[in-house]
Short mmCIF file of C-alpha atoms in Angstrom, two decimals:
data_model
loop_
_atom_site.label_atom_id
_atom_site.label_comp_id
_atom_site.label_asym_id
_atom_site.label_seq_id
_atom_site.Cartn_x
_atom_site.Cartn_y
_atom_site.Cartn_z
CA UNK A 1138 2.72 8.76 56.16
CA UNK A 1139 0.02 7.25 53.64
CA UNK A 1140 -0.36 8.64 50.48
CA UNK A 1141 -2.94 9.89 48.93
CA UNK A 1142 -5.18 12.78 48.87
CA UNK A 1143 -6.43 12.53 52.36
CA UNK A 1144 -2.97 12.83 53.47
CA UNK A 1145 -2.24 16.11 55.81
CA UNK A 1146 0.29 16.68 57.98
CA UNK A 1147 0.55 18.88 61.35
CA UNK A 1148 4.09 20.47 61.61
CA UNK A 1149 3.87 21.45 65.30
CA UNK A 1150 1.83 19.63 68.09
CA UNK A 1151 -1.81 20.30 69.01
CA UNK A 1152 -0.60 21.33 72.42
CA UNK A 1153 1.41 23.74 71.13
CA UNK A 1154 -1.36 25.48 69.52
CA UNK A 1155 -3.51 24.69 72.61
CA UNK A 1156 -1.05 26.50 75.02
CA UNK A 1157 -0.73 29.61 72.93
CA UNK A 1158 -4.63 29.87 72.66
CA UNK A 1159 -4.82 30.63 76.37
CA UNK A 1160 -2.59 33.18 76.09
CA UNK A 1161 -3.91 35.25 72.90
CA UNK A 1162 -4.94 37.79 74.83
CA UNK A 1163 -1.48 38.77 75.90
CA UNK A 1164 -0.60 38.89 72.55
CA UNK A 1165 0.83 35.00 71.93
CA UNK A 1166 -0.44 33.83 68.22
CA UNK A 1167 -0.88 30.37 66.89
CA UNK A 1168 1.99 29.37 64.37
CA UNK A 1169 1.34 29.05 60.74
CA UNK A 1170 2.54 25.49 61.28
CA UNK A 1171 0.05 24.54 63.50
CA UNK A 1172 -2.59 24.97 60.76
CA UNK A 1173 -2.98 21.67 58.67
CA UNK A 1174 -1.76 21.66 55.28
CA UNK A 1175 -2.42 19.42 52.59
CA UNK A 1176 0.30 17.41 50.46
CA UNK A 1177 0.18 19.11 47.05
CA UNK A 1178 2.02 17.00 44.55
CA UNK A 1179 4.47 19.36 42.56
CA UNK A 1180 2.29 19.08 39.31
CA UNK A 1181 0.56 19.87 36.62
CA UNK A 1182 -3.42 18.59 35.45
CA UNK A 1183 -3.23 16.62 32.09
CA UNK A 1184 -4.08 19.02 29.07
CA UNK A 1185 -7.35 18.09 28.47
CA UNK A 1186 -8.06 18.77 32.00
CA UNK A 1187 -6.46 22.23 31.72
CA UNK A 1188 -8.49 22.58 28.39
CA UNK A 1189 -11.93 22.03 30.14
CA UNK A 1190 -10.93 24.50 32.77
CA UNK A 1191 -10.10 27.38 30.64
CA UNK A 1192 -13.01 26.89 28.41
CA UNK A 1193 -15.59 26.98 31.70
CA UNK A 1194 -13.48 30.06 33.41
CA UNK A 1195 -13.83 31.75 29.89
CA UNK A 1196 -17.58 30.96 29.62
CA UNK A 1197 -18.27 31.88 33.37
CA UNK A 1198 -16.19 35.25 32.29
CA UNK A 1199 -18.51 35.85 29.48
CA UNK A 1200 -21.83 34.87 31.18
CA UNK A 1201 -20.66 36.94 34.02
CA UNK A 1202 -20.36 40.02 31.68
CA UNK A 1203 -16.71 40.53 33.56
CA UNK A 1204 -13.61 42.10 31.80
CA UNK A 1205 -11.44 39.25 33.52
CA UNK A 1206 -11.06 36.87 35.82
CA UNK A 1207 -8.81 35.46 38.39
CA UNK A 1208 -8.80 31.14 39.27
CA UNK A 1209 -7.17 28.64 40.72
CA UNK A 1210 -7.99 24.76 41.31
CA UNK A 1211 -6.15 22.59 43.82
CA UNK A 1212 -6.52 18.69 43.42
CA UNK A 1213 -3.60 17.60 45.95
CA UNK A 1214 -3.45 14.23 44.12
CA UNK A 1215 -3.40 15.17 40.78
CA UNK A 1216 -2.41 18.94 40.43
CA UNK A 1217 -3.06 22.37 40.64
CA UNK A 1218 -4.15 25.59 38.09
CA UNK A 1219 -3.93 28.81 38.45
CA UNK A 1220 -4.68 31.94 36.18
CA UNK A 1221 -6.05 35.00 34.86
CA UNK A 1222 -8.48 35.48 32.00
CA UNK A 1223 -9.04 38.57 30.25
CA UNK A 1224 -8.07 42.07 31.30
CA UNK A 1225 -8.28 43.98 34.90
CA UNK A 1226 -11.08 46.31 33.31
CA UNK A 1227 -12.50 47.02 29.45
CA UNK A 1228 -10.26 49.97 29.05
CA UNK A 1229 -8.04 50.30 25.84
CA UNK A 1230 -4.48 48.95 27.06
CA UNK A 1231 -5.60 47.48 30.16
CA UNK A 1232 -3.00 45.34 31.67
CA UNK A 1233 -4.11 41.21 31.16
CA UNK A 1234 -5.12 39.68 34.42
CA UNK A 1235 -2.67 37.33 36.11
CA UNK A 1236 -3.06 34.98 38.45
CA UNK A 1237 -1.04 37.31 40.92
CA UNK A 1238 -4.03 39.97 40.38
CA UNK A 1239 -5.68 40.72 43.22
CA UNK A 1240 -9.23 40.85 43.63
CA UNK A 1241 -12.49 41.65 46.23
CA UNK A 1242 -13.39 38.64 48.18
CA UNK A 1243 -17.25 39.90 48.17
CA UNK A 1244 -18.76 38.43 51.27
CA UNK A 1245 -16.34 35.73 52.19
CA UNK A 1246 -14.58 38.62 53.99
CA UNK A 1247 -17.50 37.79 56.14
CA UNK A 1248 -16.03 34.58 56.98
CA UNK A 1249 -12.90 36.27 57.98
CA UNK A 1250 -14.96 38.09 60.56
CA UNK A 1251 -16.44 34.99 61.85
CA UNK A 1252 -13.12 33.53 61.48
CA UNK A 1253 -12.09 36.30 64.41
CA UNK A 1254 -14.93 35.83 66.26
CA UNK A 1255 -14.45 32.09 67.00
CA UNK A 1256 -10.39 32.70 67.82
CA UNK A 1257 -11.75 35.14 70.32
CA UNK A 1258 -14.10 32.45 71.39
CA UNK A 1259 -11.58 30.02 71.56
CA UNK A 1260 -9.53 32.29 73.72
CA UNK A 1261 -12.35 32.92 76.27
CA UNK A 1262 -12.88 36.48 74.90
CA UNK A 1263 -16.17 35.64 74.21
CA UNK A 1264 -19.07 33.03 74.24
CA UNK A 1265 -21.14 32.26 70.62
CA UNK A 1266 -24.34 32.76 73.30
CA UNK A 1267 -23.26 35.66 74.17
CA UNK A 1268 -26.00 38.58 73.59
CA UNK A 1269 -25.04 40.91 70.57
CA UNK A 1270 -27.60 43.39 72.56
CA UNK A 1271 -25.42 43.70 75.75
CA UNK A 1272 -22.09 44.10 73.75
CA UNK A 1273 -23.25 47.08 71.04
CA UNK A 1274 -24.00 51.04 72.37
CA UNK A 1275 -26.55 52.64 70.54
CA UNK A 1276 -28.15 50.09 68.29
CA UNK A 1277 -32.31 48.96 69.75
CA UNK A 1278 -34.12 46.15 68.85
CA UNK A 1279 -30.92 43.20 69.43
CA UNK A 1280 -32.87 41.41 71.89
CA UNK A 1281 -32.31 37.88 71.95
CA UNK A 1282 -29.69 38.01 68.96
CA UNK A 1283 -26.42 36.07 69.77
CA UNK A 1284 -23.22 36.30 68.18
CA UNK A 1285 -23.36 32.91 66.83
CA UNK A 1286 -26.64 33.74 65.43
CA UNK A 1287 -25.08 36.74 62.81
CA UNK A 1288 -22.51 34.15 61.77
CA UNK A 1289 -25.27 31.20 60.68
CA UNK A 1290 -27.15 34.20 59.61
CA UNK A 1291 -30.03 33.58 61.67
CA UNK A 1292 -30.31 37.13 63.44
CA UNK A 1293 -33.80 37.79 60.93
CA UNK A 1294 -31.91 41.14 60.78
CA UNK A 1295 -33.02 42.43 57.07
CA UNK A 1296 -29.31 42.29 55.02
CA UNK A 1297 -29.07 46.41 53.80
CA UNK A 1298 -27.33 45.51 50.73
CA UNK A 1299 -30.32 45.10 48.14
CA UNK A 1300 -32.11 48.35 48.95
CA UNK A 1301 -28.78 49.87 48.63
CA UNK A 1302 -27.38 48.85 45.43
CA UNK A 1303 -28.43 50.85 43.04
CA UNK A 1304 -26.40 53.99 45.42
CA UNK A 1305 -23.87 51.51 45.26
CA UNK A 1306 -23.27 51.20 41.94
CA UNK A 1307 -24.55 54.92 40.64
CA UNK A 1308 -22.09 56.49 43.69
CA UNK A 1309 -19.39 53.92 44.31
CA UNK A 1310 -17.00 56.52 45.82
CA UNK A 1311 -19.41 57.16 48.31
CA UNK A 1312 -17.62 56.58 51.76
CA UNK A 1313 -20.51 54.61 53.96
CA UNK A 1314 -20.29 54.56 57.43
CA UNK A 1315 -20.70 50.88 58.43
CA UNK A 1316 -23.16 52.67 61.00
CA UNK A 1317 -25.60 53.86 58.58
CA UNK A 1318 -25.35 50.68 56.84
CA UNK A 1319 -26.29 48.72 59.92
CA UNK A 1320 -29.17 51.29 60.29
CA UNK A 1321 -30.75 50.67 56.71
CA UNK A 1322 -30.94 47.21 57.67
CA UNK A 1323 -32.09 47.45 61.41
CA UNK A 1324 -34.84 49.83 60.11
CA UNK A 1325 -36.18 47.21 57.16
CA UNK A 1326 -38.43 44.54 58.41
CA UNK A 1327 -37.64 41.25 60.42
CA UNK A 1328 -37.34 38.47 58.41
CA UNK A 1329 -38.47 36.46 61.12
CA UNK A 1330 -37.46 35.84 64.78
CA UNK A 1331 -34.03 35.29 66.12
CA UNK A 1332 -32.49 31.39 65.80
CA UNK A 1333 -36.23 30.87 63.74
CA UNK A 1334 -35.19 31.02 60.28
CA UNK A 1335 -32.14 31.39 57.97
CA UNK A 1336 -31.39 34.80 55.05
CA UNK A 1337 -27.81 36.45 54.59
CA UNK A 1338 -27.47 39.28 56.05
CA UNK A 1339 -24.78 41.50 55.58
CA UNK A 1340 -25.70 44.13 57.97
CA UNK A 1341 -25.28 40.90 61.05
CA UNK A 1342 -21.69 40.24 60.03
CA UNK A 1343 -21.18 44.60 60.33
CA UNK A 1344 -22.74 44.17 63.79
CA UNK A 1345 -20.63 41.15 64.85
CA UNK A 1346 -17.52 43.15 63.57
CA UNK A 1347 -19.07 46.36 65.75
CA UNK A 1348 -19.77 43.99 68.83
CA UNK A 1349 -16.25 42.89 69.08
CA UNK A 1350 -14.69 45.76 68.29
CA UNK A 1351 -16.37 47.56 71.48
CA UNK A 1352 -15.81 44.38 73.28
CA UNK A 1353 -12.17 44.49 73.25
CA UNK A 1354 -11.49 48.20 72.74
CA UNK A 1355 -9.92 47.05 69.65
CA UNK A 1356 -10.36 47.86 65.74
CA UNK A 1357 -11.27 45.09 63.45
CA UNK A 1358 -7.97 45.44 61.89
CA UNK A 1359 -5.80 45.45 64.41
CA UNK A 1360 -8.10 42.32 65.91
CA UNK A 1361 -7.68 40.34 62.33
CA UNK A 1362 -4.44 41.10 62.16
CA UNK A 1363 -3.41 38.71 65.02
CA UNK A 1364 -6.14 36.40 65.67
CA UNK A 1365 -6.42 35.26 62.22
CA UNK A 1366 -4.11 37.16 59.09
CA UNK A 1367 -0.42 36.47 61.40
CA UNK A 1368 -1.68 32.84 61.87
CA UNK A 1369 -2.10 32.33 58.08
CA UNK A 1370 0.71 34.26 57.21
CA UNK A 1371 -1.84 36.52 54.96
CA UNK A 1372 0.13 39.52 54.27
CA UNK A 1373 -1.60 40.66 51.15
CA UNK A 1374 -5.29 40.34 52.49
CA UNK A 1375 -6.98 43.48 53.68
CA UNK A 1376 -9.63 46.13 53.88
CA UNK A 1377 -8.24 49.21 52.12
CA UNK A 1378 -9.23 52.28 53.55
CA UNK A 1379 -12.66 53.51 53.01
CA UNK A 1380 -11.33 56.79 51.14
CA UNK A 1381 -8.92 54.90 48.85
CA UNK A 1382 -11.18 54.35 45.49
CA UNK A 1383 -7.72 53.31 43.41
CA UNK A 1384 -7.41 49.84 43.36
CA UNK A 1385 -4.59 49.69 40.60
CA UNK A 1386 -3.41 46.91 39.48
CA UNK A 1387 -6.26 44.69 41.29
CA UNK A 1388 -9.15 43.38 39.58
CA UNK A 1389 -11.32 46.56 38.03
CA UNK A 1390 -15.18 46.05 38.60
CA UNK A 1391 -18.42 46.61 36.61
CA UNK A 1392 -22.32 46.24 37.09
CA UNK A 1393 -25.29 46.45 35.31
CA UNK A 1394 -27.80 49.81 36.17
CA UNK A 1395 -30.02 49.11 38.90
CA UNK A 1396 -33.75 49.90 37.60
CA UNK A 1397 -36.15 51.47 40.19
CA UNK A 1398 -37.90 48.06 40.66
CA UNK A 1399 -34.37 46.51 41.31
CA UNK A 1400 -34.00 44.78 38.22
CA UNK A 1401 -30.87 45.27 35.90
CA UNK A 1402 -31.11 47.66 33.07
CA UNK A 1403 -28.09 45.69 30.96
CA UNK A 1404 -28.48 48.22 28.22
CA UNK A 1405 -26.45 50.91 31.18
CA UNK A 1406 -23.43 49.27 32.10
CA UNK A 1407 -21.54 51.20 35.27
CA UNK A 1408 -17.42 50.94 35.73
CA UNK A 1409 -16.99 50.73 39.54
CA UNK A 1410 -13.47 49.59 39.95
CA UNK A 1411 -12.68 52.78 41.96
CA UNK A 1412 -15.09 52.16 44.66
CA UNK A 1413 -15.10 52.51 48.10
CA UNK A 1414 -14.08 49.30 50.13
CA UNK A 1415 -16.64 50.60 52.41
CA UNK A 1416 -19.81 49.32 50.48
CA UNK A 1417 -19.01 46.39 51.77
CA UNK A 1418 -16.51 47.01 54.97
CA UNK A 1419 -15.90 43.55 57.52
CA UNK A 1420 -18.96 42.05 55.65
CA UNK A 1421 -17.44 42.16 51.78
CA UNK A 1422 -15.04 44.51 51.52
CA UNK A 1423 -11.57 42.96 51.42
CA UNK A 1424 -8.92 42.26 49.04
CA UNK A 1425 -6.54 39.22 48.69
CA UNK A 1426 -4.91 37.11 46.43
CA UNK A 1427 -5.44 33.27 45.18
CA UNK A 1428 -2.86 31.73 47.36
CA UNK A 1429 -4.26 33.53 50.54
CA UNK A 1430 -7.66 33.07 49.25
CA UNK A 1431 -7.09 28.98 49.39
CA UNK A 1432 -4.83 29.07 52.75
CA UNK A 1433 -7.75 30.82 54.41
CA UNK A 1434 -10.38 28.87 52.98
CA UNK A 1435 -8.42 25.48 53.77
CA UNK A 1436 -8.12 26.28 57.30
CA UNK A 1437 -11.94 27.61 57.55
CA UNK A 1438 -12.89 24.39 56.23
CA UNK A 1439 -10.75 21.91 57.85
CA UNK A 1440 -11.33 23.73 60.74
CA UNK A 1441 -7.67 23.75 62.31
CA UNK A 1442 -8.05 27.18 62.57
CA UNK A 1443 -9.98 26.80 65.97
CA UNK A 1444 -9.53 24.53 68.53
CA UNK A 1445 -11.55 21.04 67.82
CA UNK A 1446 -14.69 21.74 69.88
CA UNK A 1447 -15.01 24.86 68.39
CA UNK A 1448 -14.68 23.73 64.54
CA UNK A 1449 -17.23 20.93 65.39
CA UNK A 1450 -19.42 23.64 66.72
CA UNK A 1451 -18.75 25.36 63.04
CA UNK A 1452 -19.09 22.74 60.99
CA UNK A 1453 -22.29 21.08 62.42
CA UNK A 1454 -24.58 22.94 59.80
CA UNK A 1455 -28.46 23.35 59.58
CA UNK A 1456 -30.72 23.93 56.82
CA UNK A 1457 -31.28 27.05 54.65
CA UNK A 1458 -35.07 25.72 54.81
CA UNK A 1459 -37.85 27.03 52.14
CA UNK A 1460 -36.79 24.98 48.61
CA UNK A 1461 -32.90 24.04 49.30
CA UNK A 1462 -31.79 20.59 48.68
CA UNK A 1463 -31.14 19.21 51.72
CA UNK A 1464 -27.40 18.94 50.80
CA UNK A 1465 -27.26 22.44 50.71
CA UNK A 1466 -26.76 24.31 54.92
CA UNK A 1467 -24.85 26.87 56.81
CA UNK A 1468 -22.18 26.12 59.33
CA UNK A 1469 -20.85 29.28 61.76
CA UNK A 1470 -19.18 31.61 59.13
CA UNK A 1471 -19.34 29.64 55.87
CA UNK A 1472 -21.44 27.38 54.03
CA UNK A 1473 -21.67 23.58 52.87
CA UNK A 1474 -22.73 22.48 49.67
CA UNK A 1475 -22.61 18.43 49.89
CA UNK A 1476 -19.11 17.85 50.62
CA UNK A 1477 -17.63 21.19 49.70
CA UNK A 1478 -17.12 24.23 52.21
CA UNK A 1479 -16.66 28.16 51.88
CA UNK A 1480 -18.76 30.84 50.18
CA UNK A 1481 -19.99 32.72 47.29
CA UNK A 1482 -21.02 35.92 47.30
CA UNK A 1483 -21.38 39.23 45.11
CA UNK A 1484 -20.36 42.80 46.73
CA UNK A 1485 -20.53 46.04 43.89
CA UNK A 1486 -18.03 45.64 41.33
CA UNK A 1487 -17.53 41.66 42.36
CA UNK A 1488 -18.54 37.78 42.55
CA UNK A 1489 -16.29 35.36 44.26
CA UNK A 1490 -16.34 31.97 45.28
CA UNK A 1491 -14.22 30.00 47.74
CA UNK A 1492 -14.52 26.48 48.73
CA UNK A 1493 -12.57 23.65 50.16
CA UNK A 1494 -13.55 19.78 50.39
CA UNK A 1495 -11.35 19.23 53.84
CA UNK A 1496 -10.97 15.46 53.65
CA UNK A 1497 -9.10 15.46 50.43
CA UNK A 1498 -7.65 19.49 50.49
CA UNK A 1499 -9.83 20.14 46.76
CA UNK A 1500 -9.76 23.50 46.61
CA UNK A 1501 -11.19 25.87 44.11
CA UNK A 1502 -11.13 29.97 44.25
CA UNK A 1503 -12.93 31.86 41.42
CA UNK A 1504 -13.24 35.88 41.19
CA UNK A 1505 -15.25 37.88 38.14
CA UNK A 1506 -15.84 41.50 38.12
CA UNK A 1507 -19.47 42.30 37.25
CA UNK A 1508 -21.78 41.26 39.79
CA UNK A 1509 -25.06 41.84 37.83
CA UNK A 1510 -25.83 38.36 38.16
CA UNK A 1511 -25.44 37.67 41.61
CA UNK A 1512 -23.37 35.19 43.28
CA UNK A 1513 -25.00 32.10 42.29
CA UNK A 1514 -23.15 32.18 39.17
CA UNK A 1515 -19.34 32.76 40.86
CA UNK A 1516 -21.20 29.45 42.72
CA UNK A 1517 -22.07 27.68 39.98
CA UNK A 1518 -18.73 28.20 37.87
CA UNK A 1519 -16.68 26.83 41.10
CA UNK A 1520 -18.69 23.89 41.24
CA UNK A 1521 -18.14 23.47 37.44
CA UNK A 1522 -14.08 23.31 38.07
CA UNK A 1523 -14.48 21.54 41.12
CA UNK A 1524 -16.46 18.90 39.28
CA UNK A 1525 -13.74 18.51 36.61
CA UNK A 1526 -11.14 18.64 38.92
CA UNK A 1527 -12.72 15.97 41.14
CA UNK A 1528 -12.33 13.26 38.24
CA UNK A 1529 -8.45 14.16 37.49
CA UNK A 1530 -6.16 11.11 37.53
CA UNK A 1531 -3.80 10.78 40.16
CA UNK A 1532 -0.03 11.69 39.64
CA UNK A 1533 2.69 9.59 39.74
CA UNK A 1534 2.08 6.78 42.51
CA UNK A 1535 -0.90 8.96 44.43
CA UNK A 1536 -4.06 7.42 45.17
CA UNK A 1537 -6.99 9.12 43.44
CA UNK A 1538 -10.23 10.25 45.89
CA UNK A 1539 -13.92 9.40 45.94
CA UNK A 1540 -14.87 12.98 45.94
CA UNK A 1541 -18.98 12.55 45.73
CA UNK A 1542 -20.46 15.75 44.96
CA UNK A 1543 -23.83 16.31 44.38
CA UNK A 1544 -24.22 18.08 41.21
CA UNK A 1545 -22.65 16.83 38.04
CA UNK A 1546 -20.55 19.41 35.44
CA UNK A 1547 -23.71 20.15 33.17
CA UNK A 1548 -25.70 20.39 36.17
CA UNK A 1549 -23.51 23.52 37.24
CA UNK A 1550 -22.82 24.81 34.05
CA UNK A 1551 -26.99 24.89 33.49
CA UNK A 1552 -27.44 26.86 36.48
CA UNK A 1553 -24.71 29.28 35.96
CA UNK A 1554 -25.51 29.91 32.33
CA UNK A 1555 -29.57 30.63 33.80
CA UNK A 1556 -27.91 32.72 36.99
CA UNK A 1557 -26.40 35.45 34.10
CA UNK A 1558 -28.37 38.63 34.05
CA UNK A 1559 -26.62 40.14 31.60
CA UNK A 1560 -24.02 37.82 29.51
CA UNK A 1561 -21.37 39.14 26.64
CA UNK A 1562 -22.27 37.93 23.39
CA UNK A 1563 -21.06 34.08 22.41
CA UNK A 1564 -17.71 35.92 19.98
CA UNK A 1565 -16.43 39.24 21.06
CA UNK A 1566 -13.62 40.39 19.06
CA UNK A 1567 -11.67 43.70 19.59
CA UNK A 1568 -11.34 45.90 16.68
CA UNK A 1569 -11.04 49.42 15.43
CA UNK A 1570 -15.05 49.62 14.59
CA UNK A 1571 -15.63 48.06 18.15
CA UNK A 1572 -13.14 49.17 20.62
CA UNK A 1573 -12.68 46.70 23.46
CA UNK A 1574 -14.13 48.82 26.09
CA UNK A 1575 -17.29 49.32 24.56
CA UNK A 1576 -19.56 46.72 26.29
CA UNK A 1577 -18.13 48.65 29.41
CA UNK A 1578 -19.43 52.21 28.26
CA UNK A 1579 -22.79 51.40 26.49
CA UNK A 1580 -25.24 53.75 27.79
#
């Protein structure tokens, strides 16, 4: 086998995987080893490498007005680094983060639900044309919507989340039907015609997760649980129940007041870590950890997940349109941004950001726990580490990359710093005069 960074390796044969596809409905699912992996060499970046990451993580931490975060970059050539900044929430004693914290994926959990969606296609359960209005009781106005349309995000449906947020984040324990979540959306305006235009919509992924529930006769859970979580071996990624508001020992969360005209009030700053996961449900609601964030988002992106023709269905992408760079479109489920793949999103209480360059396995997973500013800045501070990790020297006798990404370091670090809504100051220090959970209980 070469080496270098481009070098994967299959440890069972395609067939194998193709055999067991046919018969997923009977309850046969595809081996972890049939997923490609990527050769990590057993090592660690070179300290000024390591210094450059802690000092962006620590400034996207600040920016983000977060208590802590969680990280981890994956250069298969040259290293990996993992870790947690800061503490779980602003409380006096609260435990430091870790890089074994776990945290709210936001709305790559929508990718996970995509993620089932194509395994089902793959196994014949269902068709990406198939019509999302002849598969869901009870919901008008789906007429000419297809499933593959709420996974590009082309459905026009309006997303519900940013009329919503402000009950979000002044009610997190609220328990939200994902049906009167889909209705706040369905009842805003079209954003345009199906397959017409591209927005994120948060209320599509809820109705693709409805669809196939009623579909199959199946819950989500159940559904994840073998066409995608067994596969991956993802034991520690979930939903948690909708009435389960403690999350101890994960990654707290915080966000700024929501003004009447939608705009932040950063003088009132909300603690939401006990919130319900059902603010977000199969759209943003789930939990997991930095390993099973990057096995997830390595097979997503690599596509090995599905079977070929349906990962070159995913990963042929088209525009977000209006002012996007042209580098910048949407495959089925997850995003590309020039060579890199995944998502970034913000859900109450969180911003993450997942992504995976799937020629060389570069893989970088970033989670922060205010999400006043929106994900652009969890985004922006991934493409920041990616961009330093692209450049690391190659261990040992490992051939280094050309990893061309489209955005230099002070490019992303620019646009992060202008994403933050409502940023700590440059030098907090805890003392007795200012407590450490003060930012977190002003107003």
């Amino acid at each position: 086998m070469a080496s270098g960074a481009g070098r994967v390796r299959r440890r069972i044969a395609a067939a194998v995987a193709s055999a067991c596809a046919v018969l997923l409905l009977a309850g046969c699912t595809t081996p972890s080893q049939a997923i490609t992996e990527y050769d990590q060499v057993d090592a660690e970046f070179a300290p000024e490498v390591v210094e450059r990451l802690d000092a962006t993580l620590e400034e996207a931490v600040r920016l983000s007005g977060s208590s802590g975060a969680v990280a981890g970059v994956w250069a298969p050539w040259a290293g990996a680094w993992t870790t947690g900044v800061g503490t779980v929430d602003f409380g006096e004693g609260a435990p430091e983060v870790t890089p074994d914290t776990r945290f709210q994926l936001a709305t790559a959990t929508g990718a996970i639900t995509c993620a089932l969606m194509l395994r089902l296609v793959d196994a014949g359960v269902v068709a990406l044309d198939d019509q999302v209005g002849t598969m869901v009781r009870g919901v008008p106005g789906l007429g000419g919507i297809t499933l593959e349309h709420l996974c590009r995000h082309q459905s026009g449906i309006a997303d519900y989340y940013p009329s919503l947020s402000r009950f979000f984040v002044g009610n997190p324990q609220r328990v939200w039907p994902a049906t009167e979540l889909v209705a706040s959306g369905m009842a805003a305006s079209r954003r345009f015609d199906p397959g017409t235009g591209w927005a994120e919509s948060r209320t599509g992924v809820m109705l693709l997760a409805t669809a196939l529930e009623q579909h199959t006769g199946r819950t989500w859970a159940d559904l994840v649980d073998q066409y995608v979580f067994e596969p991956l071996d993802l034991d520690e990624t979930s939903i948690p129940p909708a009435q389960a508001t403690d999350h101890t020992g994960a990654l707290g969360g915080y966000a700024a007041g929501v003004l009447p005209d939608g705009n932040r009030d950063c003088e009132v700053v909300m603690d939401v870590s006990d919130r319900s996961s059902s603010i977000g449900g199969t759209a943003a609601g789930a939990y997991s950890t930095l390993d099973e964030a990057k096995r997830f988002s390595e097979a997503f992106a690599n596509g090995t997940l599905f079977s070929e023709n349906t990962a070159r269905k995913v990963w042929t992408t088209t525009p977000f349109g209006g002012d996007a760079p042209a580098w910048q479109s949407q495959g089925i489920g997850a995003q590309q941004y020039g060579p890199m793949r995944g998502l970034a999103g913000v859900t109450t209480g969180a911003l993450t950001a997942v992504f995976t360059e799937p020629e060389t396995g570069l893989t970088v997973v970033v989670a922060l726990n205010n999400s006043s500013s929106g994900g652009t800045l969890a985004r922006e501070a991934a493409f920041a580490l990616a961009s330093i990790a692209s450049k690391a020297t190659a261990s040992g006798e490992e051939t280094p990359p050309l990893i061309e990404l489209p955005w230099s370091y002070e490019q992303a670090v620019e646009r992060m710093t202008a994403a933050a809504v409502c940023p700590l100051p440059a030098e907090v220090e805890a003392t007795e005069e200012t407590p450490a959970e003060e930012p977190a209980t002003d107003g």
